[in-house]
């Protein structure tokens, strides 16, 4: 199929992007790495889009220290996330997640902001920022707005961002000494979206466990987190299997995914314990 | 004079050596020319409205809005196309009882699968045509869809084609000996059910055709990504009512075929019909969704099978009940009954046993039509046979290699006829098994497996012996009435500069046919392969031939090339003898020079001979024949097919918690007769294995019970990818066929034939201590866990 775009314009800065959006009569779509949007257009799942290319806007890319937090520009590419030394040191969950995302060509173009705004329930970054307790920074006609990760993912491909808001950055807390991060997932082939995956963060305040490809949005598995805090792995596995709502598709049934989530949790726990030991 | 193949130091010894592929730089540098690279003046594009229903009556078609779309030139319905294009029927006389209704280029009255073309839109660009496609309003009345194979013949299942009386396309029962008696008296009988998943070929280049009709010349030219240009020439001429001589099919570079591109597709014929009507070039390039919903599918089989053994592990009987659903039509002109027929022909293939019963039941369904895809029927037959043999070995506590050794045809028993009535000229099952054992170090691997098991790792070794049908004679299609050529020809000529041009009826699909031809011709004439230019894929230029299918390119096309090249060599030597006042028998051609055959001393470069013949022919004797061009054709006669054989092994690990299979290593020993180019053969085997591994672990087309296609993209239909592929070690045993001087049999399908069975047996070897067994492909993580009883709901 051939894409049917409504038009294309390149934004020079954020205000310009918002201006183009305001003038697009509802047809505007921000274009970042294009690794989800262009694919959808090429299958005519989305037609008539007026593309507003934000990929060349200066200042929206890269990772910087911001006190006790790291600020990640929305246009930072997956590949850059993977090799960034600050992230490797302070938020290794994100660094480790990259190898699970697609293939090199896609990681060279796809952006973390795009992955979060796209909100594929099987994507890694949304679950990572949920487990880390990140904050998303958006800019819209009414100015800046901060959205906690817990409140960002609303439904399949649906977030708290308004149509005319740009996600500009994500900030994550720096890992405290002794904090542990683990991502586990299983996909049919390397680079495929996960059949199910999870992110486990162990902090002094307690465990944070997020699960992806196990429901319409990535979730924090709170029951399992409580059990993990109590040191009861069996109960955590049981709680996890009860609190996710995976669906069935041509790759696997919900039952399989539920089983898999438990296996992955046990492996994550074993890895964290192995790392500590 | 015969070629001393045994002597690698003989002059011009290109046959048997890895020589560079002449077309590789072109393809690697992006300088290939595929159909989509061709743009002709006044060219237009066609896109199709395709049925969204598996089965529906087509009532009204409203294209008013679509007509108004910018760039749209014309819109055609099934009735419009039917005025210039007759329907076809995919049957062959020798497949007794095979029936199929007439099939139109565009559906008329009724659509019978999701994706069947219903309306064609012609526009100045493909995008404009698609814009219009979206606006065409077809009023469908949905009809009940038949999607389950096993209930297709039940009395309460609706009929897809009421005129045919039932949903049965074809049935064949073959019986040899007394299966019932053998089963009754056997030491052990093992039975199992198998399932191979519907899958498809996924060519890198999608189906592509560009057709130009020149009314002034009365000539149609089709640029077509096809395996069989001459067959397509006949088809277009027949159904568009043109003289065959007025249809020219040109097949340039092709980005993979695997059997997908050897069939007649309604949208492609519609494209030709539209070109004829509009009098301008029309291009159709399938997109990926069209590929998944309309390229032929294959392998959708459900089987119940039994094997009977005596106490020594000798096979007494094999009994196979095979069912397959082929879609709503038998595909033209090769038919969709061949795959089931092959299962009957090939089960039990490597083994000497007396009692055999096999039945195939081929039914219609409202899904995409199925037809021949790489290794047609082989992966199914090999999975059944080798699955049963392994289960039988386990049941009597015998090593899987040992049970095969006890049953395989002895290497010195040939010629021999199998219980399926297949005639084998010469195979090497035992030598191949011996070589495999050495290559994989079977005993060490078993020790490694035992060691891994102690550490809680479930590893398995799977063996699969197989036979492969290659070099088909007219027994495959011709005797059934199809104009599909089993013979092939080659013209070899020398030009004034001493270079050689070879024109061949076999085609290049990316597999290296032209490399193979260049080295055969180089050796045959006595020149370097780099001075041979090979031309294939043009019905107006090359000798008449069958093209690429059933692993025939090297065995048949290669032999024709060898004979033509050697005839040219003789012609050259006669001219040279006259020029040099020598006896032609005392001369030879080596590396582009006429030489004294005894001393090897150079006498005359070919370019000098060319100069004389073409520009100073007056200096040669008047009656000297000087045609520096020779054509030879070759057909196999002694055997209906040249069977090859081989054996594969898989070593893998099953993660019993997740069900994930990790392939650790794969081996294949294969006997394709004379190996012309070792690297090409090895890579054919590897590529074939990868396709077999795809069928074993990943590939499955899913339809729901209404006949909706559920996975029509590369994101959802999983092809095997490099990261998951194991190292593959390839070895050869060479038993040349005596039918030709070249002695080559086919090698293109062996990898695909044996790999799924090897993997299945390896998984079951790993699962056996845990009490699990799987026989339904692909072996997904979930199916493995279900086999282990880990997941039950
Ligand atoms: C073959 C393939 C495999 C893949 N596998 C994986 C995988 O395993 N895991 C995974 O996580 N992803 C995978 N992806 C998706 C990939 O990670 C994408 O890059 C990502 O989902 C989108 O990022 P992008 O920058 O390309 O966004 P785009 O495609 O440009 O945009 C996606 C959506 O987000 C919106 N958007 C983008 N940036 C912003 C912004 N700053 N503010 C507001 N809205 C914005 C766009 O308007 C659009 O709606 C895969 C993609 C492909 C093609």
Coordinates of N, CA and C in Angstrom, one line a residue, chain B residues 43 133 140 188 243 247 318 414 424 434 456 509 517 532 579 590 616 635 638 654 726 747 756:
Chain B
X43 N 2.8 4.3 -19.1 CA 2.5 3.2 -18.2 C 1.5 3.6 -17.2
X133 N -9.8 2.7 -4.9 CA -10.2 1.4 -4.3 C -11.0 1.6 -3.1
X140 N -22.0 -6.8 -0.8 CA -21.7 -8.3 -0.7 C -22.9 -8.9 0.1
X188 N 5.1 -54.4 17.4 CA 4.7 -53.1 18.0 C 4.0 -52.3 16.9
X243 N -2.3 -15.6 -30.5 CA -1.4 -16.7 -30.9 C -0.2 -16.8 -29.9
X247 N 2.9 -13.6 -27.9 CA 3.1 -13.3 -26.5 C 4.6 -13.5 -26.1
X318 N 3.4 -49.2 7.0 CA 3.2 -47.8 7.3 C 1.8 -47.5 6.7
X414 N 20.4 -50.9 -5.7 CA 19.6 -50.1 -6.7 C 19.9 -50.7 -8.1
X424 N 13.9 -45.7 -7.8 CA 15.1 -45.1 -7.4 C 16.3 -45.6 -8.2
X434 N 26.5 -42.4 7.6 CA 27.9 -42.6 8.2 C 28.6 -41.2 8.2
X456 N 20.0 -30.1 34.5 CA 18.6 -29.7 34.4 C 18.3 -29.0 33.1
X509 N 16.4 -17.1 -10.4 CA 15.5 -16.5 -9.4 C 16.2 -15.9 -8.2
X517 N 25.3 -22.3 -15.0 CA 25.3 -22.4 -16.4 C 26.7 -21.9 -16.9
X532 N 31.9 -16.1 -20.3 CA 30.6 -16.6 -20.7 C 29.5 -15.7 -20.2
X579 N 42.1 -24.3 -40.2 CA 43.0 -23.2 -40.2 C 44.5 -23.6 -40.0
X590 N 41.6 -24.7 -24.4 CA 41.9 -24.5 -23.0 C 42.0 -23.1 -22.7
X616 N 36.9 -12.6 -42.2 CA 37.7 -13.1 -43.4 C 37.3 -14.5 -43.7
X635 N 16.1 -34.0 -22.1 CA 14.9 -34.5 -21.3 C 15.3 -35.8 -20.6
X638 N 14.8 -42.2 -18.6 CA 14.8 -43.5 -18.0 C 14.0 -43.6 -16.7
X654 N 15.5 -27.1 24.8 CA 14.1 -26.6 25.1 C 14.1 -26.0 26.5
X726 N 20.8 -21.6 13.7 CA 22.0 -22.2 14.2 C 23.1 -22.3 13.1
X747 N 19.2 -30.0 -5.9 CA 19.6 -29.7 -4.6 C 18.8 -28.6 -3.9
X756 N 12.2 -29.7 9.2 CA 11.2 -29.7 10.2 C 11.1 -31.0 11.0

